[in-house]
PDB file of C-alpha atoms in Angstrom:
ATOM      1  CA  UNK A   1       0.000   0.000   0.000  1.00  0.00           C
ATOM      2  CA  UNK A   2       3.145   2.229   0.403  1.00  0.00           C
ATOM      3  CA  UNK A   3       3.100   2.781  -3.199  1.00  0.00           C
ATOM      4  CA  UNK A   4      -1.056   2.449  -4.020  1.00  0.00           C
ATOM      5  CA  UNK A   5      -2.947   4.921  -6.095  1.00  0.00           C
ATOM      6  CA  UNK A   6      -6.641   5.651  -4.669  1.00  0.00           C
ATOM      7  CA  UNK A   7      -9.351   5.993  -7.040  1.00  0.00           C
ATOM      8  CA  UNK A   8     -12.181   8.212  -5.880  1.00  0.00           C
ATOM      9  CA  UNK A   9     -15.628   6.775  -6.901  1.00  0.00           C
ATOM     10  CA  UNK A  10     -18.399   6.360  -4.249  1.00  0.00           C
ATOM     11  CA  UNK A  11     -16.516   8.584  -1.908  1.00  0.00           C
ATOM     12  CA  UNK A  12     -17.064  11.639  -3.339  1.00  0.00           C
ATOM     13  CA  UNK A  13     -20.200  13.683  -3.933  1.00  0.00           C
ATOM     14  CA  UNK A  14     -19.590  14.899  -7.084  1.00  0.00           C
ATOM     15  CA  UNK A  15     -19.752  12.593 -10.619  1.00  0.00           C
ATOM     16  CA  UNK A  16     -16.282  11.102 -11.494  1.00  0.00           C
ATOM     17  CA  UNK A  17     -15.062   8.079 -13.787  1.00  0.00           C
ATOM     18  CA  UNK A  18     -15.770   4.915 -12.617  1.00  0.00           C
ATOM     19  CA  UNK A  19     -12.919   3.869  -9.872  1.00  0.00           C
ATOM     20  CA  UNK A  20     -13.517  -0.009 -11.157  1.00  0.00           C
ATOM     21  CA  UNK A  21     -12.457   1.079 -14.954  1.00  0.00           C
ATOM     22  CA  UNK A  22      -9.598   3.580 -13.407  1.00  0.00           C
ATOM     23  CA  UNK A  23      -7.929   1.448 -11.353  1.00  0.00           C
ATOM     24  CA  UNK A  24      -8.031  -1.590 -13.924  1.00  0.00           C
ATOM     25  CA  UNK A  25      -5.975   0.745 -16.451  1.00  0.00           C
ATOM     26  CA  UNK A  26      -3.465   1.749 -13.749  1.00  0.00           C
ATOM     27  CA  UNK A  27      -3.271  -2.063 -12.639  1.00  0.00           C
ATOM     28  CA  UNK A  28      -2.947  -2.604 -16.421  1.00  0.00           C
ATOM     29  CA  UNK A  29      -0.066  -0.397 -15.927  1.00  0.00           C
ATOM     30  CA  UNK A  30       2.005  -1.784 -13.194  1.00  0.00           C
ATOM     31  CA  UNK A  31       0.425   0.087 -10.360  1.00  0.00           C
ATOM     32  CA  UNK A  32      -0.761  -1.094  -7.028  1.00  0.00           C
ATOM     33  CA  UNK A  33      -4.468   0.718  -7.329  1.00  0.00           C
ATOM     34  CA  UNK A  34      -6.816   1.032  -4.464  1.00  0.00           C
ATOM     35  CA  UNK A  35     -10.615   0.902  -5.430  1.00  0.00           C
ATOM     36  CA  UNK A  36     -12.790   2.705  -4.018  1.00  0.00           C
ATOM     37  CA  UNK A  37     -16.163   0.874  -3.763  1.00  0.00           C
ATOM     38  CA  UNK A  38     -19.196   3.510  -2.596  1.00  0.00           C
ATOM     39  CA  UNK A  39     -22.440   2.136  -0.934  1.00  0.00           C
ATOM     40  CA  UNK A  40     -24.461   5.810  -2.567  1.00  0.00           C
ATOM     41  CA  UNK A  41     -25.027   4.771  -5.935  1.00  0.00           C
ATOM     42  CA  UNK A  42     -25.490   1.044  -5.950  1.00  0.00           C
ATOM     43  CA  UNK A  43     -27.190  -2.131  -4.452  1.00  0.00           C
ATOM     44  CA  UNK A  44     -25.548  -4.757  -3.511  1.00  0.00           C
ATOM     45  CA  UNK A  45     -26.254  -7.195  -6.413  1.00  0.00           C
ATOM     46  CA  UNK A  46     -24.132  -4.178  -8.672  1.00  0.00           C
ATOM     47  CA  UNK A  47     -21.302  -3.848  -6.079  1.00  0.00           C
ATOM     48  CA  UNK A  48     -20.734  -7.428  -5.903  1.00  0.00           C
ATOM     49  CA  UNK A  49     -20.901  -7.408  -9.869  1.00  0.00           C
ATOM     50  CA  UNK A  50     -18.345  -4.811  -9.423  1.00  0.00           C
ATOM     51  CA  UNK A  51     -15.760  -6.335  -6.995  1.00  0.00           C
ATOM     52  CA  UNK A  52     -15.928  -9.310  -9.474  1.00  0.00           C
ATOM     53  CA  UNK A  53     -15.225  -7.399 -12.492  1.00  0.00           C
ATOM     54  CA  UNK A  54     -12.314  -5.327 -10.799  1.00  0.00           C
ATOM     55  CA  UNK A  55     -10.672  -8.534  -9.503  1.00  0.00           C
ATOM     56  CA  UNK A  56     -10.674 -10.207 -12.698  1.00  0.00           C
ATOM     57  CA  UNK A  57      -8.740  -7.436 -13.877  1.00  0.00           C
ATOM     58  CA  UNK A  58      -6.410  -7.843 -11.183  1.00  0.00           C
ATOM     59  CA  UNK A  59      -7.365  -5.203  -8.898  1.00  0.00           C
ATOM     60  CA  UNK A  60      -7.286  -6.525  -5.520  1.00  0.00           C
ATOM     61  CA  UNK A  61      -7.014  -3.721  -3.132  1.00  0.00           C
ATOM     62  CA  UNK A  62     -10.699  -2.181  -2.100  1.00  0.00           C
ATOM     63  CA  UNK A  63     -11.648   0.358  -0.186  1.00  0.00           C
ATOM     64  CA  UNK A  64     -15.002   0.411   1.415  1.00  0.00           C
ATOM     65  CA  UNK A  65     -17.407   3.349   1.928  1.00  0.00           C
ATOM     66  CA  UNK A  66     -20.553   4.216   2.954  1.00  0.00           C
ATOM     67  CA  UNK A  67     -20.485   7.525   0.697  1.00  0.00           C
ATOM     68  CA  UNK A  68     -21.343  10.684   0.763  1.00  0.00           C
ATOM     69  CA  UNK A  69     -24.694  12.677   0.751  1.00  0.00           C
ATOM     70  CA  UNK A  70     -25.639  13.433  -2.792  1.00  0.00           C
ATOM     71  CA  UNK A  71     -26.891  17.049  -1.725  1.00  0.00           C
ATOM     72  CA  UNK A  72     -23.015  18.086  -1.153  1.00  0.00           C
ATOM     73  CA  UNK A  73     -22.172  17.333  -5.264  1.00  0.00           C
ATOM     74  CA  UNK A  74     -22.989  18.379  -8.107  1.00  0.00           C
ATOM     75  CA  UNK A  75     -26.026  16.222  -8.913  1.00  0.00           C
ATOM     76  CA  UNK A  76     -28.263  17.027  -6.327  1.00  0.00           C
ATOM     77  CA  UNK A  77     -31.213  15.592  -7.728  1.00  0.00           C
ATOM     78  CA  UNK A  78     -29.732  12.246  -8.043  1.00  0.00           C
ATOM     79  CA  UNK A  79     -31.599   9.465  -5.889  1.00  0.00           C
ATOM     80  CA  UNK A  80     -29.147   7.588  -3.528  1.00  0.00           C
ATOM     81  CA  UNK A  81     -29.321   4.280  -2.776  1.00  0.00           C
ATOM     82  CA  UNK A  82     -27.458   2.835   0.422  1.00  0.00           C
ATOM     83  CA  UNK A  83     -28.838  -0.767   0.098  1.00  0.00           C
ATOM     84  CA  UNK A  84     -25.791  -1.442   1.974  1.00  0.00           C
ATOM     85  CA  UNK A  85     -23.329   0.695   4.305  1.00  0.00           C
ATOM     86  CA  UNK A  86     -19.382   0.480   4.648  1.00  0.00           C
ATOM     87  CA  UNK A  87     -19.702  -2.315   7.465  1.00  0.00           C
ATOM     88  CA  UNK A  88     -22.264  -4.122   5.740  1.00  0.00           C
ATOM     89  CA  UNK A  89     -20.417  -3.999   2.241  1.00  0.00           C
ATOM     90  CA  UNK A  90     -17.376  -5.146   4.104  1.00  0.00           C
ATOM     91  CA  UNK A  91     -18.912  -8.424   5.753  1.00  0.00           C
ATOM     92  CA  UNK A  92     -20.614  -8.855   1.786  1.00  0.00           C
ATOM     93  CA  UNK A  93     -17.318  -8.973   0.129  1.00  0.00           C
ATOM     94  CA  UNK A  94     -14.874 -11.077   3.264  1.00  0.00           C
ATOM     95  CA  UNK A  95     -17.710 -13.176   2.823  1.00  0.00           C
ATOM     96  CA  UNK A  96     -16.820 -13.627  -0.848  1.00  0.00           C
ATOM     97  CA  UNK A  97     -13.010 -13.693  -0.385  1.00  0.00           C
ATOM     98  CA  UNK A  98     -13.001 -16.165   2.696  1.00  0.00           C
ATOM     99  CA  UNK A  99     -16.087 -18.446   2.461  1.00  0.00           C
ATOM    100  CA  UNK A 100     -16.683 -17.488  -1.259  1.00  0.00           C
ATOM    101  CA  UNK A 101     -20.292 -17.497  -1.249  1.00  0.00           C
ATOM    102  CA  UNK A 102     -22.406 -14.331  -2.652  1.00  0.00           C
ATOM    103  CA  UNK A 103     -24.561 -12.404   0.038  1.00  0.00           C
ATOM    104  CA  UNK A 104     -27.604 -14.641  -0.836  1.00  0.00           C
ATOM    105  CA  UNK A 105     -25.362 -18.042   0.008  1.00  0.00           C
ATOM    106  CA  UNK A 106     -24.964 -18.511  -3.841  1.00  0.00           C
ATOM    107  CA  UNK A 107     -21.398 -20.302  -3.677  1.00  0.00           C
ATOM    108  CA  UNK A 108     -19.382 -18.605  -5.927  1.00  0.00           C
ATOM    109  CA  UNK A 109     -17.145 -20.657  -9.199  1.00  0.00           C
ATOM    110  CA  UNK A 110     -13.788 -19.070  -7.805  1.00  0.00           C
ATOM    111  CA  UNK A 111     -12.071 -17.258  -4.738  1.00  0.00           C
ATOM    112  CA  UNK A 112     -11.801 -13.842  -5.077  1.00  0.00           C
ATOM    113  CA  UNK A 113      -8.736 -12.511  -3.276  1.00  0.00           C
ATOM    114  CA  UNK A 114      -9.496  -9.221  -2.113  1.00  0.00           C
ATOM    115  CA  UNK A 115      -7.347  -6.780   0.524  1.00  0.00           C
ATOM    116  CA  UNK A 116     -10.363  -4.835   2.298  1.00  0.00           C
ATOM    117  CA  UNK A 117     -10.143  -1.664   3.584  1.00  0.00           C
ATOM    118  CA  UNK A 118     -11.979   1.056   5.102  1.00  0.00           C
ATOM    119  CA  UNK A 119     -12.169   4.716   6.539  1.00  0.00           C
ATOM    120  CA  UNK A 120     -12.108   6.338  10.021  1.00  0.00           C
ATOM    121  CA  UNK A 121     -12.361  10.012  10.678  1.00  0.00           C
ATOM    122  CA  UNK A 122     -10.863  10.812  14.023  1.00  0.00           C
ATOM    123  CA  UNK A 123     -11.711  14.321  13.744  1.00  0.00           C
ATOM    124  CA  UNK A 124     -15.394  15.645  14.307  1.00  0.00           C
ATOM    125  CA  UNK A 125     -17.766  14.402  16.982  1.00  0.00           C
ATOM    126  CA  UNK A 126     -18.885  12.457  18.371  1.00  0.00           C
ATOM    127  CA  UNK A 127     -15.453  11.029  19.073  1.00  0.00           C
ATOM    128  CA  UNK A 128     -15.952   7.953  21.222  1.00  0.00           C
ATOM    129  CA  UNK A 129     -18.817   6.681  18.040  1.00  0.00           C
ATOM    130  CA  UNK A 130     -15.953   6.898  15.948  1.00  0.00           C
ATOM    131  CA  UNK A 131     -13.758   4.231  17.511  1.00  0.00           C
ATOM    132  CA  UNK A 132     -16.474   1.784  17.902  1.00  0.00           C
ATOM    133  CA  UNK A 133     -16.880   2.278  14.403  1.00  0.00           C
ATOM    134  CA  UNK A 134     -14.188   1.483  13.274  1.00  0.00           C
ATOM    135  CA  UNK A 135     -13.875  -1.529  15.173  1.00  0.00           C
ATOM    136  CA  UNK A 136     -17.229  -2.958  13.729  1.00  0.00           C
ATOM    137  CA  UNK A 137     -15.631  -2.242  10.280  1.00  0.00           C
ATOM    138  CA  UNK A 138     -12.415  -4.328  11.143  1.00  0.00           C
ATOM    139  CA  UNK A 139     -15.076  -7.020  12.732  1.00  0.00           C
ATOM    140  CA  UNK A 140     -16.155  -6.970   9.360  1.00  0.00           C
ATOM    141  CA  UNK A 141     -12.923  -7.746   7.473  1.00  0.00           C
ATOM    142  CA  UNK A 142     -11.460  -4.366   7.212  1.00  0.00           C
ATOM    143  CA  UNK A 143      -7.357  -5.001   7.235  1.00  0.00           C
ATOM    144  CA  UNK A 144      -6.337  -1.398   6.200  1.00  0.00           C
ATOM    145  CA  UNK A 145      -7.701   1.803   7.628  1.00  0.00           C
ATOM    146  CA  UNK A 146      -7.705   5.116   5.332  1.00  0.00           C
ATOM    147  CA  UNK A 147      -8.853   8.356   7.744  1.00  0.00           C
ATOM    148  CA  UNK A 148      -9.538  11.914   6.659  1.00  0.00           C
ATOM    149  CA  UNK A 149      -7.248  14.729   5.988  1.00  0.00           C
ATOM    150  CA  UNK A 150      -5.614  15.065   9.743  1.00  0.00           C
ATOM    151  CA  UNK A 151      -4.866  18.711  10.068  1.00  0.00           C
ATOM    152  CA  UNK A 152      -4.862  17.953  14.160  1.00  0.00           C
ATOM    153  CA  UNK A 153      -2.312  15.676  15.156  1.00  0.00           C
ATOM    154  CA  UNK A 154      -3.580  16.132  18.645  1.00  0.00           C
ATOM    155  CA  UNK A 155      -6.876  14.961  18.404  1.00  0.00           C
ATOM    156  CA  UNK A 156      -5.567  12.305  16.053  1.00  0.00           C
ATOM    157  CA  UNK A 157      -3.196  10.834  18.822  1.00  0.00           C
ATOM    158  CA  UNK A 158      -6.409  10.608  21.373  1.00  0.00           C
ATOM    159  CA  UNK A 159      -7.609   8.424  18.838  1.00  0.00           C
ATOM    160  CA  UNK A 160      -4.894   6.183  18.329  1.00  0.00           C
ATOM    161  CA  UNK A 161      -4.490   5.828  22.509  1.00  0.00           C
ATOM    162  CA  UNK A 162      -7.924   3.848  21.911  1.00  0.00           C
ATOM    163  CA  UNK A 163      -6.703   2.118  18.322  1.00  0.00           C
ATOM    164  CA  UNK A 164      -4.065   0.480  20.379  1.00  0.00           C
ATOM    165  CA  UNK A 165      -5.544   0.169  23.397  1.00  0.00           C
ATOM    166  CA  UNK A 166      -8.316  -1.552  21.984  1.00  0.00           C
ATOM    167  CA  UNK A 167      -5.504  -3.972  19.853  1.00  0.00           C
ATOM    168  CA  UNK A 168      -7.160  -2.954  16.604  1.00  0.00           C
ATOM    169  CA  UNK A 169      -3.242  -1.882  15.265  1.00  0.00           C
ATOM    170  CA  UNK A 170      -3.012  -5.824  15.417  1.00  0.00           C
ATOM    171  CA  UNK A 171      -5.834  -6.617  13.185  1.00  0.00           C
ATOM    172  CA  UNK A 172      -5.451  -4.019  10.550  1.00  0.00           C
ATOM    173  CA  UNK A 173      -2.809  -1.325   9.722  1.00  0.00           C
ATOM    174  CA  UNK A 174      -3.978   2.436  10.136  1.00  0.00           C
ATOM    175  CA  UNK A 175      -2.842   4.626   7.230  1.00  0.00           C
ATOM    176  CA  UNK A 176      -2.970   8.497   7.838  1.00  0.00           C
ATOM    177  CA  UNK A 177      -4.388  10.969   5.525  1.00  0.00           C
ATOM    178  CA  UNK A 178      -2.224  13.832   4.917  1.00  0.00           C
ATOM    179  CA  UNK A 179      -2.116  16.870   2.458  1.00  0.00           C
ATOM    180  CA  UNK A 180      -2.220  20.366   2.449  1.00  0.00           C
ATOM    181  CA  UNK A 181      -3.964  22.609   0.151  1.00  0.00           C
ATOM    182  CA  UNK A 182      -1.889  25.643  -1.705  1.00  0.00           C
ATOM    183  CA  UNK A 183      -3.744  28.634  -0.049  1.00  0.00           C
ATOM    184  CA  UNK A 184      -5.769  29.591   3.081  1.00  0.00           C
ATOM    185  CA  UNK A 185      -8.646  30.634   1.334  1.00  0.00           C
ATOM    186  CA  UNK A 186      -8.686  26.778   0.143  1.00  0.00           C
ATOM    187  CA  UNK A 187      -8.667  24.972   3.376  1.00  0.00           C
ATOM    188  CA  UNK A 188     -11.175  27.424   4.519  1.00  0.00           C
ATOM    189  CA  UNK A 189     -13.444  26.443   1.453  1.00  0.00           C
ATOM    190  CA  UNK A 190     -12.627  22.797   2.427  1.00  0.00           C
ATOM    191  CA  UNK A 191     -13.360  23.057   6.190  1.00  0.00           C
ATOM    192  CA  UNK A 192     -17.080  24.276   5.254  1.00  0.00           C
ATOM    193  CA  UNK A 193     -17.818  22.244   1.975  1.00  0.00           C
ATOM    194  CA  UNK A 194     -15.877  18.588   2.305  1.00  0.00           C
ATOM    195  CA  UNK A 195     -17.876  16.390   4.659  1.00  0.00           C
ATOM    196  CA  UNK A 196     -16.123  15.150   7.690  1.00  0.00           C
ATOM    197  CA  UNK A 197     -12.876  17.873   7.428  1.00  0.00           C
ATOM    198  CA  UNK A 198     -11.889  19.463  10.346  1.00  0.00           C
ATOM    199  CA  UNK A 199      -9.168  22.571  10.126  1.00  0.00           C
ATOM    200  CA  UNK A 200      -8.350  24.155  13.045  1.00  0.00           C
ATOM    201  CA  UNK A 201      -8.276  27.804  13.106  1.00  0.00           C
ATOM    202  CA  UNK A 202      -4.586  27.816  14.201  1.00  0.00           C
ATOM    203  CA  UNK A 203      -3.741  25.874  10.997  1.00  0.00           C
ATOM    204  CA  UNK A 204      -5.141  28.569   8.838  1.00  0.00           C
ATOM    205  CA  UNK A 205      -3.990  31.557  10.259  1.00  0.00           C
ATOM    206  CA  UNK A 206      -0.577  30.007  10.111  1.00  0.00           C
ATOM    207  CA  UNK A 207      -1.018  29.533   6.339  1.00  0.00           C
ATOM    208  CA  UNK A 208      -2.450  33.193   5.382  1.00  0.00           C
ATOM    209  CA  UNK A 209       0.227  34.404   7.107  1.00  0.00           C
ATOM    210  CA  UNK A 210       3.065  32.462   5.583  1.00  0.00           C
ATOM    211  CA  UNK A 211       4.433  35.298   2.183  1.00  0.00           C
ATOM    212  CA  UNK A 212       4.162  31.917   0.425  1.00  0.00           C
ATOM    213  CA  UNK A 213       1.411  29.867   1.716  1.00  0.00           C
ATOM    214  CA  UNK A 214       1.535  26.987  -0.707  1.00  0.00           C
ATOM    215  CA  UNK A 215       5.658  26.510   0.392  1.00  0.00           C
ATOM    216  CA  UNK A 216       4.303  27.303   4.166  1.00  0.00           C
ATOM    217  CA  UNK A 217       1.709  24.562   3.500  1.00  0.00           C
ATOM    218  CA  UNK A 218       4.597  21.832   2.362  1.00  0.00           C
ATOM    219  CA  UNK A 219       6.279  22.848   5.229  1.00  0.00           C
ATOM    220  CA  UNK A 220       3.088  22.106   7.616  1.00  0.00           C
ATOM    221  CA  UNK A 221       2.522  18.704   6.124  1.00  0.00           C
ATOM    222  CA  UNK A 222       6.335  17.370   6.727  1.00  0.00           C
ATOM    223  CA  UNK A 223       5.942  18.497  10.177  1.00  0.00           C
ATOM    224  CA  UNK A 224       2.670  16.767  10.304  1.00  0.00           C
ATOM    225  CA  UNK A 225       4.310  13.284   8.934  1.00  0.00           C
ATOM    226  CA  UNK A 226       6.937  13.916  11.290  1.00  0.00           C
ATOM    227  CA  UNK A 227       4.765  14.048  14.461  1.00  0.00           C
ATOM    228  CA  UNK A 228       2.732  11.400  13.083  1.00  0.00           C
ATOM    229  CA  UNK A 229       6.077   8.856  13.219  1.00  0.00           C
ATOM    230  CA  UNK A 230       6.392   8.967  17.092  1.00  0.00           C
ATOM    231  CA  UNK A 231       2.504   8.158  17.548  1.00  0.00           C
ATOM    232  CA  UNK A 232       1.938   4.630  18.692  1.00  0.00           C
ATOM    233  CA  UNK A 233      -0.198   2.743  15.962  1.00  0.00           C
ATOM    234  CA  UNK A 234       0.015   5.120  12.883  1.00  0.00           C
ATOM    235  CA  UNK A 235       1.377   2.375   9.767  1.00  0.00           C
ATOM    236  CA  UNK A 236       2.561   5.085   7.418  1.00  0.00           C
ATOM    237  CA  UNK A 237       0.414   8.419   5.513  1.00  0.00           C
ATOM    238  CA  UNK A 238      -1.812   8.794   2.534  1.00  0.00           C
ATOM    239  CA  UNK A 239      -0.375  11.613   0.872  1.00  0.00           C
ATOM    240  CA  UNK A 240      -3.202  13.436  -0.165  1.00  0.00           C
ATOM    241  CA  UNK A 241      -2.932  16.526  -3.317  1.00  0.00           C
ATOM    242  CA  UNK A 242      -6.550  17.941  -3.687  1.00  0.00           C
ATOM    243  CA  UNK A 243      -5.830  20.269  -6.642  1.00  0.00           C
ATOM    244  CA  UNK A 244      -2.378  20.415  -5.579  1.00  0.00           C
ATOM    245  CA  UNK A 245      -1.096  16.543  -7.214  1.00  0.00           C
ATOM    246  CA  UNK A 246       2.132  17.744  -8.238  1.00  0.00           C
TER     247      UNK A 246
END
């Protein structure tokens, strides 16, 4: 996963291509692609369908989501679906990898060897929901965890006390979102329009302030992946370039 490329489908609110046909051409490629498999749009007869067509194409990597509202995007008249949610979509397809039977019981012809994964957000309230969470979701078969952009390491590390303390850093491998974007005004515009992002005022005062905030922003995420290194539980960072990929 050090070297995966994530594939935003179901996560996001807004219409993208599909993360299925994406990550198949990067896989194509030689790249280690993580799917992103969203509970919004489909039921779970498609998103099996899905899993199956991604994995014969050799994508094997699959991150599962609940998804976001619909109202937040760019199409919001479009009718959501949520047959399923990320814990339920996560017992549908270990049940598929490990006993390899369908939802329904249907045995399936082959295994399908999937690497499931999932998302916490440490980072808005209510904070002790969020851990139990997560736990369901590695009940489920969750073996790598994705969170949020982390823009407080402080409130992060509270969370991790309970990741470990709980053992859950023994059952999967917690992967820390980080990123910065290249200008105050756009972390303010994320903190009030991207579900689930918390920015602490500190954070963005820091940034206007900076002569060059997008350099002053590369220099807040090192210092953010070097914080992260001395907290218990933390497996390594999503580097994360909204806008800002290069």
């Amino acid at each position: 996963l050090v070297d995966a490329i994530n594939i935003t489908d179901g996560a996001s609110a807004n219409c993208h291509m599909s993360s299925v046909a994406a990550a198949s051409v990067l896989v194509a490629h030689g790249f280690e692609a993580v799917c992103q498999v969203g509970c919004r749009d489909r039921n779970r007869i498609a998103l099996q369908g899905d899993v199956l067509g991604a994995a014969a194409l050799g994508v094997r990597n699959v991150l599962c989501l609940t998804g976001d509202d619909v109202g937040q995007g760019d199409h919001p008249d479009a009718k959501p679906v949520f047959d399923l949610d990320a814990v339920n979509l996560l017992a549908t397809l270990s049940g598929m990898t490990s006993r390899g039977e369908y939802a329904s019981g249907r045995r399936l012809d082959a295994q399908v060897p999937l690497f499931l994964g999932a998302t916490a957000n440490p980072f808005v309230p209510p904070h002790a929901e969020r851990i139990a969470n997560l736990q369901r979701k590695i009940d489920a078969g969750a073996r790598f965890i994705q969170t949020q952009f982390c823009f407080d390491v402080a409130l992060l590390e509270t969370f991790m006390n309970a990741f470990v303390r709980r053992g859950l850093h023994r059952q999967a491998r917690l992967i820390v979102g980080v990123g910065m974007l290249p200008s105050a005004r756009g972390l303010r515009w994320m903190a009030e329009h991207v579900p689930g992002v918390h920015v602490p005022e500190a954070v963005t005062r820091r940034i206007a302030a900076a002569a060059d905030q997008r350099a002053e922003g590369v220099r807040w995420c090192v210092e953010t992946i070097q914080a992260l290194q001395g907290i218990d539980g933390v497996a390594g960072v999503h580097l994360m370039g909204h806008r800002n990929e290069a």
